[in-house]
Tab-separated table of C-alpha atoms and ligand atoms in Angstrom:
chain	number	residue	atom	x	y	z
A	1151	MET	CA	-66.434	-4.737	-91.647
A	1152	SER	CA	-64.258	-1.571	-92.500
A	1153	MET	CA	-64.643	1.337	-89.792
A	1154	LEU	CA	-63.643	3.749	-92.532
A	1155	LYS	CA	-66.639	5.950	-93.656
A	1156	SER	CA	-66.422	6.954	-97.182
A	1157	ALA	CA	-66.432	10.770	-97.856
A	1158	PRO	CA	-67.929	12.071	-101.013
A	1159	LYS	CA	-65.486	11.931	-104.005
A	1160	PRO	CA	-63.744	15.497	-104.754
A	1161	LYS	CA	-65.280	17.319	-107.762
A	1162	ILE	CA	-62.144	19.001	-109.502
A	1163	ILE	CA	-61.220	21.705	-111.740
A	1164	LEU	CA	-57.625	21.389	-113.033
A	1165	ASP	CA	-56.002	24.629	-113.805
A	1166	THR	CA	-52.862	23.691	-115.665
A	1167	ASP	CA	-50.228	24.721	-118.119
A	1168	PRO	CA	-48.796	21.586	-119.407
A	1169	GLY	CA	-45.895	21.218	-118.659
A	1170	GLY	CA	-43.923	18.019	-118.197
A	1171	ASP	CA	-44.897	17.605	-114.470
A	1172	ASP	CA	-48.170	18.944	-115.282
A	1173	SER	CA	-48.589	15.881	-117.662
A	1174	PHE	CA	-47.677	13.461	-114.837
A	1175	ALA	CA	-50.331	15.175	-112.435
A	1176	PHE	CA	-52.903	15.190	-115.041
A	1177	LEU	CA	-52.357	11.456	-115.780
A	1178	TRP	CA	-52.446	10.900	-112.030
A	1179	LEU	CA	-55.679	12.569	-111.754
A	1180	ILE	CA	-57.334	10.738	-114.606
A	1181	SER	CA	-56.171	7.432	-113.010
A	1182	LEU	CA	-58.064	8.653	-109.813
A	1183	VAL	CA	-61.152	9.568	-111.542
A	1184	LYS	CA	-61.018	6.317	-113.583
A	1185	GLN	CA	-60.752	4.332	-110.084
A	1186	ASN	CA	-63.967	6.271	-109.172
A	1187	LEU	CA	-62.123	8.336	-106.245
A	1188	ALA	CA	-62.656	11.808	-108.009
A	1189	GLU	CA	-64.820	13.499	-110.479
A	1190	LEU	CA	-63.301	15.791	-113.102
A	1191	VAL	CA	-65.580	18.842	-113.698
A	1192	ALA	CA	-63.326	20.668	-116.226
A	1193	VAL	CA	-59.897	21.688	-117.076
A	1194	THR	CA	-58.903	25.283	-117.347
A	1195	SER	CA	-55.660	25.866	-119.260
A	1196	VAL	CA	-53.514	28.820	-118.322
A	1197	ASP	CA	-50.633	30.754	-120.031
A	1198	GLY	CA	-47.375	29.749	-118.170
A	1199	ASN	CA	-44.707	27.171	-118.942
A	1200	VAL	CA	-45.639	27.725	-122.711
A	1201	GLN	CA	-48.130	30.184	-124.452
A	1202	ALA	CA	-51.959	29.813	-123.765
A	1203	GLN	CA	-52.830	28.253	-127.024
A	1204	LEU	CA	-49.975	25.394	-126.538
A	1205	THR	CA	-51.268	24.569	-122.721
A	1206	PHE	CA	-54.795	24.354	-124.136
A	1207	THR	CA	-53.683	22.085	-127.014
A	1208	GLY	CA	-51.668	19.932	-124.596
A	1209	SER	CA	-54.700	19.577	-122.196
A	1210	CYS	CA	-56.920	18.433	-124.893
A	1211	LYS	CA	-54.459	15.939	-126.095
A	1212	LEU	CA	-53.823	14.445	-122.708
A	1213	LEU	CA	-57.600	14.179	-122.189
A	1214	THR	CA	-58.081	12.577	-125.794
A	1215	LEU	CA	-55.231	10.097	-124.827
A	1216	CYS	CA	-57.103	8.904	-121.985
A	1217	GLY	CA	-60.382	8.772	-123.494
A	1218	PHE	CA	-61.702	11.665	-121.442
A	1219	ASN	CA	-62.185	14.116	-124.665
A	1220	GLN	CA	-65.967	14.983	-123.162
A	1221	ILE	CA	-64.256	17.067	-120.467
A	1222	GLU	CA	-64.460	20.864	-121.451
A	1223	VAL	CA	-61.138	22.569	-121.394
A	1224	GLY	CA	-61.015	26.335	-121.032
A	1225	ARG	CA	-58.365	28.593	-122.821
A	1226	GLY	CA	-56.135	30.585	-120.911
A	1227	VAL	CA	-56.672	34.244	-119.854
A	1228	MET	CA	-54.062	36.709	-121.028
A	1229	GLY	CA	-52.359	39.352	-119.310
A	1230	GLY	CA	-50.129	38.259	-116.449
A	1231	SER	CA	-47.917	40.739	-114.528
A	1232	LYS	CA	-44.614	38.835	-114.881
A	1233	THR	CA	-41.445	41.073	-115.269
A	1234	ASP	CA	-39.157	41.160	-118.308
A	1235	ASP	CA	-36.640	38.996	-116.711
A	1236	VAL	CA	-39.214	36.248	-116.127
A	1237	ASN	CA	-39.510	34.057	-119.425
A	1238	ASP	CA	-41.703	30.932	-119.776
A	1239	ALA	CA	-40.415	27.600	-119.390
A	1240	GLY	CA	-40.278	26.167	-122.610
A	1241	ALA	CA	-36.554	25.552	-122.131
A	1242	ILE	CA	-37.318	23.011	-119.378
A	1243	HIS	CA	-40.444	21.493	-120.667
A	1244	GLY	CA	-40.041	21.635	-124.568
A	1245	SER	CA	-41.256	24.204	-126.973
A	1246	ASP	CA	-44.820	22.543	-126.875
A	1247	GLY	CA	-44.559	22.183	-123.104
A	1248	MET	CA	-44.447	18.194	-123.308
A	1249	GLY	CA	-41.012	17.424	-124.324
A	1250	ASN	CA	-41.941	18.043	-128.101
A	1251	LEU	CA	-43.994	15.048	-127.961
A	1252	SER	CA	-47.425	16.457	-128.663
A	1253	GLN	CA	-47.353	15.746	-132.165
A	1254	THR	CA	-47.390	11.983	-131.179
A	1255	LEU	CA	-50.560	12.392	-129.164
A	1256	PRO	CA	-53.903	11.918	-130.732
A	1257	GLU	CA	-55.611	14.923	-131.977
A	1258	ALA	CA	-58.208	16.623	-129.977
A	1259	ASN	CA	-61.474	17.746	-131.096
A	1260	GLN	CA	-61.755	20.935	-129.152
A	1261	ILE	CA	-60.848	24.293	-130.815
A	1262	TYR	CA	-58.970	27.000	-128.869
A	1263	GLU	CA	-60.451	29.931	-131.114
A	1264	SER	CA	-63.892	28.897	-130.025
A	1265	ALA	CA	-63.215	27.646	-126.515
A	1266	ARG	CA	-64.598	29.502	-123.499
A	1267	TYR	CA	-62.156	31.432	-121.666
A	1268	SER	CA	-60.698	29.881	-118.199
A	1269	ASP	CA	-62.257	32.351	-116.050
A	1270	ASP	CA	-65.623	32.118	-117.364
A	1271	LEU	CA	-65.639	28.514	-116.824
A	1272	LEU	CA	-64.458	28.694	-113.328
A	1273	ILE	CA	-67.010	31.220	-112.445
A	1274	GLU	CA	-69.827	29.146	-113.949
A	1275	LYS	CA	-68.661	25.930	-112.316
A	1276	LEU	CA	-67.999	27.549	-108.998
A	1277	LYS	CA	-71.530	29.142	-108.827
A	1278	ASP	CA	-73.359	25.897	-110.127
A	1279	LEU	CA	-71.761	23.848	-107.214
A	1280	PRO	CA	-71.022	26.353	-104.398
A	1281	GLY	CA	-68.744	24.807	-101.691
A	1282	GLU	CA	-68.289	21.630	-103.847
A	1283	ILE	CA	-65.403	22.262	-106.168
A	1284	THR	CA	-61.730	21.763	-105.521
A	1285	ILE	CA	-59.361	23.759	-107.589
A	1286	ILE	CA	-56.149	22.170	-108.339
A	1287	ALA	CA	-53.843	25.089	-109.687
A	1288	ILE	CA	-50.527	23.869	-111.011
A	1289	GLY	CA	-49.650	27.004	-113.100
A	1290	PRO	CA	-49.593	30.734	-112.724
A	1291	LEU	CA	-52.587	31.975	-110.976
A	1292	THR	CA	-53.722	34.058	-113.620
A	1293	ASN	CA	-57.104	32.424	-114.491
A	1294	LEU	CA	-58.110	32.341	-110.742
A	1295	ALA	CA	-57.494	35.914	-110.284
A	1296	ALA	CA	-59.244	36.953	-113.446
A	1297	ALA	CA	-62.317	35.182	-112.340
A	1298	GLU	CA	-62.087	36.891	-108.961
A	1299	ARG	CA	-61.648	40.273	-110.640
A	1300	LYS	CA	-64.852	39.606	-112.884
A	1301	SER	CA	-66.802	38.145	-110.171
A	1302	PRO	CA	-65.688	39.257	-106.905
A	1303	GLY	CA	-66.101	36.571	-103.923
A	1304	VAL	CA	-66.112	33.736	-106.563
A	1305	LEU	CA	-63.107	31.887	-105.264
A	1306	ASN	CA	-64.670	31.371	-101.942
A	1307	LEU	CA	-67.047	29.516	-103.540
A	1308	ALA	CA	-64.475	26.657	-104.023
A	1309	LYS	CA	-64.422	24.073	-101.187
A	1310	GLU	CA	-60.692	24.306	-101.403
A	1311	ILE	CA	-57.858	25.638	-103.800
A	1312	VAL	CA	-54.825	23.294	-103.859
A	1313	ILE	CA	-51.771	25.331	-105.236
A	1314	MET	CA	-48.445	24.338	-106.499
A	1315	GLY	CA	-46.460	27.106	-106.074
A	1316	GLY	CA	-43.936	29.217	-104.052
A	1317	ALA	CA	-40.560	28.935	-102.150
A	1318	PHE	CA	-40.664	29.674	-98.414
A	1319	GLN	CA	-37.379	28.414	-96.583
A	1320	VAL	CA	-35.609	27.327	-99.968
A	1321	PRO	CA	-34.487	29.315	-102.945
A	1322	GLY	CA	-36.537	30.042	-105.764
A	1323	ASN	CA	-36.118	28.378	-109.367
A	1324	THR	CA	-37.060	31.322	-111.365
A	1325	THR	CA	-35.208	34.246	-109.506
A	1326	PRO	CA	-33.086	33.802	-106.546
A	1327	GLU	CA	-36.098	34.069	-104.315
A	1328	ALA	CA	-39.236	33.370	-106.389
A	1329	GLU	CA	-40.875	30.215	-107.846
A	1330	PHE	CA	-42.229	30.043	-111.432
A	1331	ASN	CA	-45.800	29.828	-110.865
A	1332	ILE	CA	-45.919	32.815	-108.581
A	1333	ALA	CA	-43.043	34.745	-110.561
A	1334	TYR	CA	-45.033	34.401	-113.636
A	1335	ASP	CA	-47.962	36.486	-112.440
A	1336	PRO	CA	-47.195	37.837	-108.857
A	1337	ALA	CA	-50.328	40.154	-109.113
A	1338	ALA	CA	-52.483	37.331	-109.735
A	1339	ALA	CA	-50.962	35.380	-107.021
A	1340	LYS	CA	-51.370	38.546	-104.566
A	1341	LEU	CA	-55.026	38.581	-105.420
A	1342	VAL	CA	-55.656	35.061	-105.004
A	1343	PHE	CA	-53.997	34.971	-101.405
A	1344	SER	CA	-55.591	38.133	-100.417
A	1345	CYS	CA	-58.963	37.168	-100.916
A	1346	ALA	CA	-59.239	33.150	-100.798
A	1347	LYS	CA	-59.775	31.643	-97.667
A	1348	GLN	CA	-59.268	27.662	-98.060
A	1349	ILE	CA	-55.863	27.659	-99.415
A	1350	VAL	CA	-53.415	24.687	-99.365
A	1351	VAL	CA	-49.970	25.419	-100.945
A	1352	LEU	CA	-47.310	22.745	-101.950
A	1353	PRO	CA	-44.206	24.869	-102.373
A	1354	LEU	CA	-40.616	23.984	-103.757
A	1355	ASP	CA	-39.775	23.303	-100.212
A	1356	VAL	CA	-41.501	19.851	-100.436
A	1357	THR	CA	-41.514	19.430	-104.233
A	1358	ARG	CA	-37.816	19.672	-104.758
A	1359	ASN	CA	-37.753	16.164	-103.146
A	1360	LEU	CA	-39.992	14.560	-105.795
A	1361	ILE	CA	-37.310	13.010	-108.147
A	1362	PHE	CA	-39.211	10.732	-110.912
A	1363	THR	CA	-36.612	8.741	-112.567
A	1364	PRO	CA	-36.527	6.709	-115.886
A	1365	GLU	CA	-36.604	3.429	-113.832
A	1366	MET	CA	-39.874	4.496	-112.464
A	1367	ALA	CA	-41.155	5.484	-116.037
A	1368	GLN	CA	-40.061	1.784	-117.155
A	1369	SER	CA	-41.800	0.132	-114.254
A	1370	VAL	CA	-45.253	1.964	-115.219
A	1371	ALA	CA	-44.707	1.214	-118.866
A	1372	ALA	CA	-43.903	-2.565	-118.283
A	1373	VAL	CA	-47.321	-3.239	-117.208
A	1374	ASP	CA	-48.455	-3.048	-120.953
A	1375	PRO	CA	-45.459	-2.240	-123.182
A	1376	GLU	CA	-47.714	-1.504	-126.069
A	1377	ASN	CA	-49.809	1.030	-124.373
A	1378	SER	CA	-49.444	4.475	-125.676
A	1379	ILE	CA	-49.798	6.347	-122.472
A	1380	GLY	CA	-46.662	4.102	-121.125
A	1381	GLN	CA	-44.852	4.970	-124.292
A	1382	PHE	CA	-45.628	8.767	-123.737
A	1383	ILE	CA	-44.622	8.741	-119.955
A	1384	ILE	CA	-41.201	6.938	-120.885
A	1385	SER	CA	-40.249	9.565	-123.649
A	1386	LEU	CA	-41.691	12.589	-121.664
A	1387	CYS	CA	-39.530	11.298	-118.680
A	1388	GLN	CA	-36.481	10.988	-120.981
A	1389	PHE	CA	-36.833	14.623	-122.274
A	1390	MET	CA	-37.556	16.063	-118.737
A	1391	VAL	CA	-34.525	14.268	-117.310
A	1392	GLY	CA	-32.368	15.709	-120.187
A	1393	THR	CA	-33.276	19.178	-119.129
A	1394	ALA	CA	-33.374	18.896	-115.361
A	1395	LEU	CA	-29.757	17.697	-115.265
A	1396	ALA	CA	-28.984	20.614	-117.684
A	1397	PHE	CA	-30.326	23.121	-115.280
A	1398	ARG	CA	-29.094	21.183	-112.303
A	1399	GLU	CA	-32.441	20.516	-110.654
A	1400	THR	CA	-31.739	17.168	-109.173
A	1401	ASN	CA	-28.230	17.075	-107.570
A	1402	GLY	CA	-27.121	15.210	-110.593
A	1403	ILE	CA	-29.498	12.497	-109.894
A	1404	SER	CA	-30.915	11.098	-113.428
A	1405	GLY	CA	-34.546	12.142	-112.875
A	1406	PHE	CA	-36.749	15.335	-112.996
A	1407	LEU	CA	-39.055	17.181	-110.234
A	1408	VAL	CA	-42.732	16.211	-110.548
A	1409	HIS	CA	-43.620	19.238	-108.599
A	1410	ASP	CA	-47.284	19.520	-109.658
A	1411	ALA	CA	-48.055	15.841	-108.522
A	1412	ALA	CA	-47.764	17.026	-104.832
A	1413	THR	CA	-51.263	18.374	-105.208
A	1414	LEU	CA	-52.777	15.195	-105.760
A	1415	ALA	CA	-50.781	13.707	-103.002
A	1416	TYR	CA	-52.299	16.122	-100.716
A	1417	LEU	CA	-55.851	15.172	-101.664
A	1418	PHE	CA	-55.570	11.453	-102.037
A	1419	TYR	CA	-52.598	10.359	-99.736
A	1420	PRO	CA	-52.475	13.028	-97.283
A	1421	GLU	CA	-50.440	10.685	-94.918
A	1422	VAL	CA	-47.239	11.610	-96.906
A	1423	LEU	CA	-47.139	15.364	-96.325
A	1424	LEU	CA	-46.888	17.741	-93.223
A	1425	PHE	CA	-48.290	21.141	-93.136
A	1426	ARG	CA	-48.215	24.351	-90.987
A	1427	ARG	CA	-50.808	26.900	-90.937
A	1428	ALA	CA	-49.726	30.484	-91.963
A	1429	GLN	CA	-50.420	33.937	-93.494
A	1430	VAL	CA	-48.869	33.717	-96.836
A	1431	TRP	CA	-47.970	37.145	-98.366
A	1432	ILE	CA	-46.773	37.547	-102.035
A	1433	GLU	CA	-44.155	40.193	-102.682
A	1434	THR	CA	-44.966	42.280	-105.844
A	1435	GLN	CA	-42.826	45.448	-105.396
A	1436	GLY	CA	-39.208	44.142	-104.449
A	1437	GLU	CA	-36.345	44.993	-106.930
A	1438	TRP	CA	-34.952	41.611	-106.175
A	1439	THR	CA	-37.885	39.767	-104.616
A	1440	CYS	CA	-40.921	40.103	-106.895
A	1441	GLY	CA	-42.858	36.719	-106.775
A	1442	LYS	CA	-41.368	35.788	-103.350
A	1443	THR	CA	-43.754	33.840	-101.249
A	1444	LEU	CA	-43.447	34.440	-97.444
A	1445	PHE	CA	-44.772	33.911	-93.956
A	1446	ASP	CA	-43.941	35.554	-90.748
A	1447	ASN	CA	-42.054	33.019	-88.520
A	1448	ARG	CA	-41.328	35.203	-85.655
A	1449	ASN	CA	-42.838	34.404	-82.269
A	1450	LYS	CA	-45.080	36.907	-82.334
A	1451	THR	CA	-48.959	37.100	-82.152
A	1452	LYS	CA	-50.443	36.477	-85.713
A	1453	VAL	CA	-54.074	37.543	-86.461
A	1454	GLY	CA	-55.606	35.437	-88.993
A	1455	CYS	CA	-54.135	32.884	-91.358
A	1456	ASN	CA	-55.087	32.130	-94.966
A	1457	ALA	CA	-53.355	29.126	-95.837
A	1458	TRP	CA	-51.816	25.590	-95.204
A	1459	VAL	CA	-48.308	25.224	-96.285
A	1460	ALA	CA	-46.625	21.920	-96.846
A	1461	MET	CA	-43.313	21.771	-95.080
A	1462	GLU	CA	-42.299	18.081	-95.144
A	1463	VAL	CA	-42.896	15.299	-97.386
A	1464	ASP	CA	-42.496	11.442	-97.628
A	1465	SER	CA	-41.235	11.328	-101.029
A	1466	ILE	CA	-40.705	7.660	-101.317
A	1467	ASN	CA	-43.985	6.737	-100.536
A	1468	LEU	CA	-45.616	9.505	-102.593
A	1469	LEU	CA	-43.823	8.643	-105.772
A	1470	ALA	CA	-44.661	5.005	-105.034
A	1471	ALA	CA	-48.235	6.043	-104.889
A	1472	LEU	CA	-48.039	7.677	-108.118
A	1473	ILE	CA	-46.227	4.908	-109.646
A	1474	GLU	CA	-49.144	2.492	-108.647
A	1475	ASP	CA	-51.772	4.635	-109.786
A	1476	LEU	CA	-50.146	5.161	-113.138
A	1477	LYS	CA	-49.832	1.429	-113.541
A	1478	LEU	CA	-53.742	1.216	-112.832
A	1479	LEU	CA	-54.194	3.850	-115.675
A	1480	LEU	CA	-52.387	1.695	-117.999
A	1481	SER	CA	-54.181	-1.149	-117.211
A	1482	GLN	CA	-57.704	0.404	-117.255
A	1483	THR	CA	-56.972	2.325	-120.725
A	1484	ALA	CA	-57.309	0.604	-124.194
A	1485	ARG	CA	-54.138	1.007	-126.159
B	170	BDR	C1	-43.712	24.809	-111.373
B	170	BDR	O1	-43.415	25.694	-112.443
B	170	BDR	C2	-43.562	24.782	-113.579
B	170	BDR	O2	-42.588	24.846	-114.595
B	170	BDR	C3	-43.910	23.540	-113.312
B	170	BDR	O3	-44.901	22.984	-114.121
B	170	BDR	C4	-44.562	23.580	-111.883
B	170	BDR	O4	-46.047	23.975	-112.017
B	170	BDR	C5	-42.768	24.563	-110.339
B	170	BDR	O5	-41.949	25.762	-109.942
B	171	CA	CA1	-47.353	23.521	-113.950
């Protein structure tokens, strides 16, 4: 008899801006939901890698591809605080955010113009289920900050907020110091980190190690070569590898960085990550450092911390878990 007690399955809101790596995190999450290990409460799309209408459409299409079109998708709140020298990431993820492949995915039935705004959806679900919702935030923190501004205290109704963002002891990927999700809306990030108490951060310090290769995509798709999810995985990987190499993100290795997938690893395969406790600050004023995340590493007394920050990752086992769960998704989904 197993000695392991089963915990209640996490109820998740995915806040996302698909995004090549968002799409891989998205599919990983759907696989875990299909395995009955998680519940997907809602998806809140956000303006980021590409503009809000495209991240909404991409989110709806990914759900439809996997047979989950009953999940409500929120439309991204506008009004982020990025500076003029920060652009969207269409150059990396494709003009639709999904390697220009979104037209190959099934049409979705949710309509952008009539969709609820993501902040309203967050507020409703957090109030309905206080202390139960895990927010996985893998885009700029614009929606979360908007929810907090509209309903002060609401973010602390979340069980946990798991964020892909920041660069602590490594260079940024958008400016010399700042990572994209934080740099795109530093004021939002500052607000979230100043009020939320249950924050987990997966920064570039660990996600730069997560190189997903075309061979990995092939091994997933080989489970069912006719499956449209597998074909999408191969094509999206191929596109992302092209831009990752062009932007020199992988030290010349043929692969691309699945940053956002690290959030799922934290929740479902925590043995692959090591964390430290810290008070995380967001720089919003610096001439050269706007959007930088930092913590105080000096040997001095600290009063209070707001986050767990991932510092080390076992990338081999994280990627192996992702691959195996994507294979399961294919074997459980009709073509
Ligand atoms: C983050 O920025 C986006 O481009 C990715 O989707 C990821 O969320 C990595 O810095
Ligand atoms: Ca993202």
